[in-house]
């Protein structure tokens, strides 16, 4: 069995998607995917349960790991400007089996991210409705949990339907709402910082590191979730006007902007409220209520409800492009590669991605699987770092107009070690589920993908 057969770098010279995205669109796409539940939820959890006020260092550590891997993404995106991200890159440097593993891990990552954000959006929206005296039947308020009397999350299901229909539009149109909501998101964050800075009490930063350095590292393993989504930029490479130049800039730019925002919000948040009280579902709005700024808190809540849509749109957009790319290679059924003749978008892949997201968002409370999202993402990033070393052996040094990762192979090796370090901070149960997910992916590949691969057909 030739499970490590490779694709040619020139395989996507014929592009069926419409090239119309610019650097601004890519940075907005990246920020739309990154800034969401991380800044509005994870900031409080990391402070209350892991690192206290020192959680800013948890974000910085996680950001350094992400930036290291972002550099690897940037070189790949510059030198191999095709859609599919890590999946397509691994197909070129390591071969089919490794590509499938990377693609499968990404499908799991995006699927869980889309579903969890839709579920979180539902919680915020239901809270907003309750303030107006509107209450849904208990059975329709959350995923399947007979003990709590819940069976389906109706709001999460509806939002997935609406987002799926929106993402089937042309890329530029699909991301227009995303871009608008990113500015709303910036407005919410600026409002919080501008008001909160006047209520900071330095005493709240003591003790600064209540859980020790281990708590900071454990916090980094958690808040890594807050940076997921930067790789969504590389998924759109086939729809970018100048992918060699703009995709690397979009990746690194969105990571740096997100890091600055996370550190700033966390610093103000822990300065306003004692860290032990931040383990709530809406820590940013809670902080405003804590200092008796109820109106500002309400504005932030509404802004959060609106801006969480951007994460869902960005993640679903990327998941659909990934499924489309894998189906083009024959590892998934042919009907998923169909392009809408009018909008030039992968409509069937988008509908499948939306259906998967709808099922999990409506039926499952995904709190336990949050760490699984992290471990699948970290494993994929480690493969990317190793892939840069292999890419250099295959193609040599990048050209002047291509992005170059410095200090290869040292920096990619440091990146791999960093990913493994954060993975080892996660629970044993997470590792067990991760292994089961990998085995399931291998079963799909050997049961369907290997026989239907385009490379297998060409050989026969």
PDB file of N, CA, C and O in Angstrom, residues 227-255:
ATOM      1  N   UNK A 227      -6.818  31.129  20.848  1.00  0.00           N
ATOM      2  CA  UNK A 227      -6.102  31.542  19.635  1.00  0.00           C
ATOM      3  C   UNK A 227      -6.463  30.694  18.418  1.00  0.00           C
ATOM      4  O   UNK A 227      -5.971  30.962  17.325  1.00  0.00           O
ATOM      5  N   UNK A 228      -7.295  29.673  18.624  1.00  0.00           N
ATOM      6  CA  UNK A 228      -7.651  28.826  17.494  1.00  0.00           C
ATOM      7  C   UNK A 228      -8.423  29.637  16.459  1.00  0.00           C
ATOM      8  O   UNK A 228      -9.255  30.468  16.796  1.00  0.00           O
ATOM      9  N   UNK A 229      -8.129  29.389  15.213  1.00  0.00           N
ATOM     10  CA  UNK A 229      -8.804  30.090  14.134  1.00  0.00           C
ATOM     11  C   UNK A 229      -7.873  30.864  13.231  1.00  0.00           C
ATOM     12  O   UNK A 229      -8.243  31.202  12.111  1.00  0.00           O
ATOM     13  N   UNK A 230      -6.624  31.132  13.697  1.00  0.00           N
ATOM     14  CA  UNK A 230      -5.705  31.890  12.842  1.00  0.00           C
ATOM     15  C   UNK A 230      -5.409  31.139  11.545  1.00  0.00           C
ATOM     16  O   UNK A 230      -5.164  31.748  10.500  1.00  0.00           O
ATOM     17  N   UNK A 231      -5.444  29.812  11.604  1.00  0.00           N
ATOM     18  CA  UNK A 231      -5.150  29.019  10.416  1.00  0.00           C
ATOM     19  C   UNK A 231      -6.277  29.071   9.391  1.00  0.00           C
ATOM     20  O   UNK A 231      -6.122  28.579   8.266  1.00  0.00           O
ATOM     21  N   UNK A 232      -7.421  29.662   9.771  1.00  0.00           N
ATOM     22  CA  UNK A 232      -8.515  29.781   8.806  1.00  0.00           C
ATOM     23  C   UNK A 232      -8.096  30.627   7.604  1.00  0.00           C
ATOM     24  O   UNK A 232      -8.652  30.485   6.519  1.00  0.00           O
ATOM     25  N   UNK A 233      -7.103  31.493   7.802  1.00  0.00           N
ATOM     26  CA  UNK A 233      -6.635  32.343   6.708  1.00  0.00           C
ATOM     27  C   UNK A 233      -6.027  31.514   5.586  1.00  0.00           C
ATOM     28  O   UNK A 233      -6.263  31.768   4.403  1.00  0.00           O
ATOM     29  N   UNK A 234      -5.241  30.509   5.968  1.00  0.00           N
ATOM     30  CA  UNK A 234      -4.593  29.697   4.935  1.00  0.00           C
ATOM     31  C   UNK A 234      -5.596  28.882   4.136  1.00  0.00           C
ATOM     32  O   UNK A 234      -5.316  28.472   3.009  1.00  0.00           O
ATOM     33  N   UNK A 235      -6.775  28.626   4.720  1.00  0.00           N
ATOM     34  CA  UNK A 235      -7.807  27.866   4.012  1.00  0.00           C
ATOM     35  C   UNK A 235      -8.352  28.635   2.811  1.00  0.00           C
ATOM     36  O   UNK A 235      -8.908  28.056   1.889  1.00  0.00           O
ATOM     37  N   UNK A 236      -8.209  29.953   2.850  1.00  0.00           N
ATOM     38  CA  UNK A 236      -8.795  30.794   1.796  1.00  0.00           C
ATOM     39  C   UNK A 236      -7.787  31.156   0.708  1.00  0.00           C
ATOM     40  O   UNK A 236      -8.044  32.057  -0.087  1.00  0.00           O
ATOM     41  N   UNK A 237      -6.641  30.463   0.652  1.00  0.00           N
ATOM     42  CA  UNK A 237      -5.554  30.852  -0.248  1.00  0.00           C
ATOM     43  C   UNK A 237      -5.985  30.923  -1.706  1.00  0.00           C
ATOM     44  O   UNK A 237      -5.524  31.782  -2.460  1.00  0.00           O
ATOM     45  N   UNK A 238      -6.889  30.027  -2.126  1.00  0.00           N
ATOM     46  CA  UNK A 238      -7.313  30.008  -3.524  1.00  0.00           C
ATOM     47  C   UNK A 238      -8.234  31.169  -3.874  1.00  0.00           C
ATOM     48  O   UNK A 238      -8.541  31.386  -5.048  1.00  0.00           O
ATOM     49  N   UNK A 239      -8.686  31.921  -2.862  1.00  0.00           N
ATOM     50  CA  UNK A 239      -9.594  33.033  -3.119  1.00  0.00           C
ATOM     51  C   UNK A 239      -8.942  34.385  -2.818  1.00  0.00           C
ATOM     52  O   UNK A 239      -9.617  35.397  -2.700  1.00  0.00           O
ATOM     53  N   UNK A 240      -7.599  34.380  -2.683  1.00  0.00           N
ATOM     54  CA  UNK A 240      -6.849  35.592  -2.370  1.00  0.00           C
ATOM     55  C   UNK A 240      -6.180  36.119  -3.634  1.00  0.00           C
ATOM     56  O   UNK A 240      -5.619  35.347  -4.417  1.00  0.00           O
ATOM     57  N   UNK A 241      -6.236  37.428  -3.839  1.00  0.00           N
ATOM     58  CA  UNK A 241      -5.657  38.024  -5.046  1.00  0.00           C
ATOM     59  C   UNK A 241      -4.145  37.801  -5.118  1.00  0.00           C
ATOM     60  O   UNK A 241      -3.605  37.472  -6.166  1.00  0.00           O
ATOM     61  N   UNK A 242      -3.444  38.007  -3.998  1.00  0.00           N
ATOM     62  CA  UNK A 242      -1.992  37.848  -3.959  1.00  0.00           C
ATOM     63  C   UNK A 242      -1.622  36.979  -2.753  1.00  0.00           C
ATOM     64  O   UNK A 242      -1.199  37.480  -1.716  1.00  0.00           O
ATOM     65  N   UNK A 243      -1.787  35.648  -2.870  1.00  0.00           N
ATOM     66  CA  UNK A 243      -1.610  34.767  -1.709  1.00  0.00           C
ATOM     67  C   UNK A 243      -0.184  34.737  -1.162  1.00  0.00           C
ATOM     68  O   UNK A 243       0.011  34.655   0.048  1.00  0.00           O
ATOM     69  N   UNK A 244       0.846  34.797  -2.048  1.00  0.00           N
ATOM     70  CA  UNK A 244       2.224  34.748  -1.559  1.00  0.00           C
ATOM     71  C   UNK A 244       2.537  35.892  -0.606  1.00  0.00           C
ATOM     72  O   UNK A 244       3.247  35.720   0.372  1.00  0.00           O
ATOM     73  N   UNK A 245       2.001  37.055  -0.876  1.00  0.00           N
ATOM     74  CA  UNK A 245       2.287  38.226  -0.048  1.00  0.00           C
ATOM     75  C   UNK A 245       1.306  38.374   1.111  1.00  0.00           C
ATOM     76  O   UNK A 245       1.703  38.593   2.261  1.00  0.00           O
ATOM     77  N   UNK A 246       0.010  38.227   0.829  1.00  0.00           N
ATOM     78  CA  UNK A 246      -1.005  38.614   1.802  1.00  0.00           C
ATOM     79  C   UNK A 246      -1.351  37.534   2.830  1.00  0.00           C
ATOM     80  O   UNK A 246      -1.707  37.862   3.965  1.00  0.00           O
ATOM     81  N   UNK A 247      -1.272  36.246   2.462  1.00  0.00           N
ATOM     82  CA  UNK A 247      -1.619  35.195   3.428  1.00  0.00           C
ATOM     83  C   UNK A 247      -0.665  35.196   4.628  1.00  0.00           C
ATOM     84  O   UNK A 247      -1.113  35.176   5.784  1.00  0.00           O
ATOM     85  N   UNK A 248       0.671  35.236   4.431  1.00  0.00           N
ATOM     86  CA  UNK A 248       1.563  35.309   5.600  1.00  0.00           C
ATOM     87  C   UNK A 248       1.318  36.548   6.454  1.00  0.00           C
ATOM     88  O   UNK A 248       1.315  36.471   7.690  1.00  0.00           O
ATOM     89  N   UNK A 249       1.124  37.693   5.818  1.00  0.00           N
ATOM     90  CA  UNK A 249       0.874  38.924   6.569  1.00  0.00           C
ATOM     91  C   UNK A 249      -0.434  38.833   7.355  1.00  0.00           C
ATOM     92  O   UNK A 249      -0.535  39.317   8.493  1.00  0.00           O
ATOM     93  N   UNK A 250      -1.439  38.230   6.746  1.00  0.00           N
ATOM     94  CA  UNK A 250      -2.721  38.090   7.420  1.00  0.00           C
ATOM     95  C   UNK A 250      -2.631  37.209   8.653  1.00  0.00           C
ATOM     96  O   UNK A 250      -3.219  37.511   9.701  1.00  0.00           O
ATOM     97  N   UNK A 251      -1.878  36.108   8.544  1.00  0.00           N
ATOM     98  CA  UNK A 251      -1.718  35.175   9.665  1.00  0.00           C
ATOM     99  C   UNK A 251      -1.018  35.857  10.834  1.00  0.00           C
ATOM    100  O   UNK A 251      -1.517  35.871  11.966  1.00  0.00           O
ATOM    101  N   UNK A 252       0.149  36.415  10.579  1.00  0.00           N
ATOM    102  CA  UNK A 252       0.948  37.014  11.659  1.00  0.00           C
ATOM    103  C   UNK A 252       0.262  38.260  12.219  1.00  0.00           C
ATOM    104  O   UNK A 252       0.236  38.478  13.433  1.00  0.00           O
ATOM    105  N   UNK A 253      -0.338  39.066  11.350  1.00  0.00           N
ATOM    106  CA  UNK A 253      -1.021  40.266  11.811  1.00  0.00           C
ATOM    107  C   UNK A 253      -2.187  39.967  12.733  1.00  0.00           C
ATOM    108  O   UNK A 253      -2.351  40.609  13.783  1.00  0.00           O
ATOM    109  N   UNK A 254      -2.990  38.972  12.395  1.00  0.00           N
ATOM    110  CA  UNK A 254      -4.148  38.651  13.235  1.00  0.00           C
ATOM    111  C   UNK A 254      -3.725  38.079  14.582  1.00  0.00           C
ATOM    112  O   UNK A 254      -4.352  38.361  15.609  1.00  0.00           O
ATOM    113  N   UNK A 255      -2.644  37.281  14.620  1.00  0.00           N
ATOM    114  CA  UNK A 255      -2.152  36.731  15.892  1.00  0.00           C
ATOM    115  C   UNK A 255      -1.655  37.842  16.802  1.00  0.00           C
ATOM    116  O   UNK A 255      -1.963  37.868  18.011  1.00  0.00           O
TER     117      UNK A 255
END
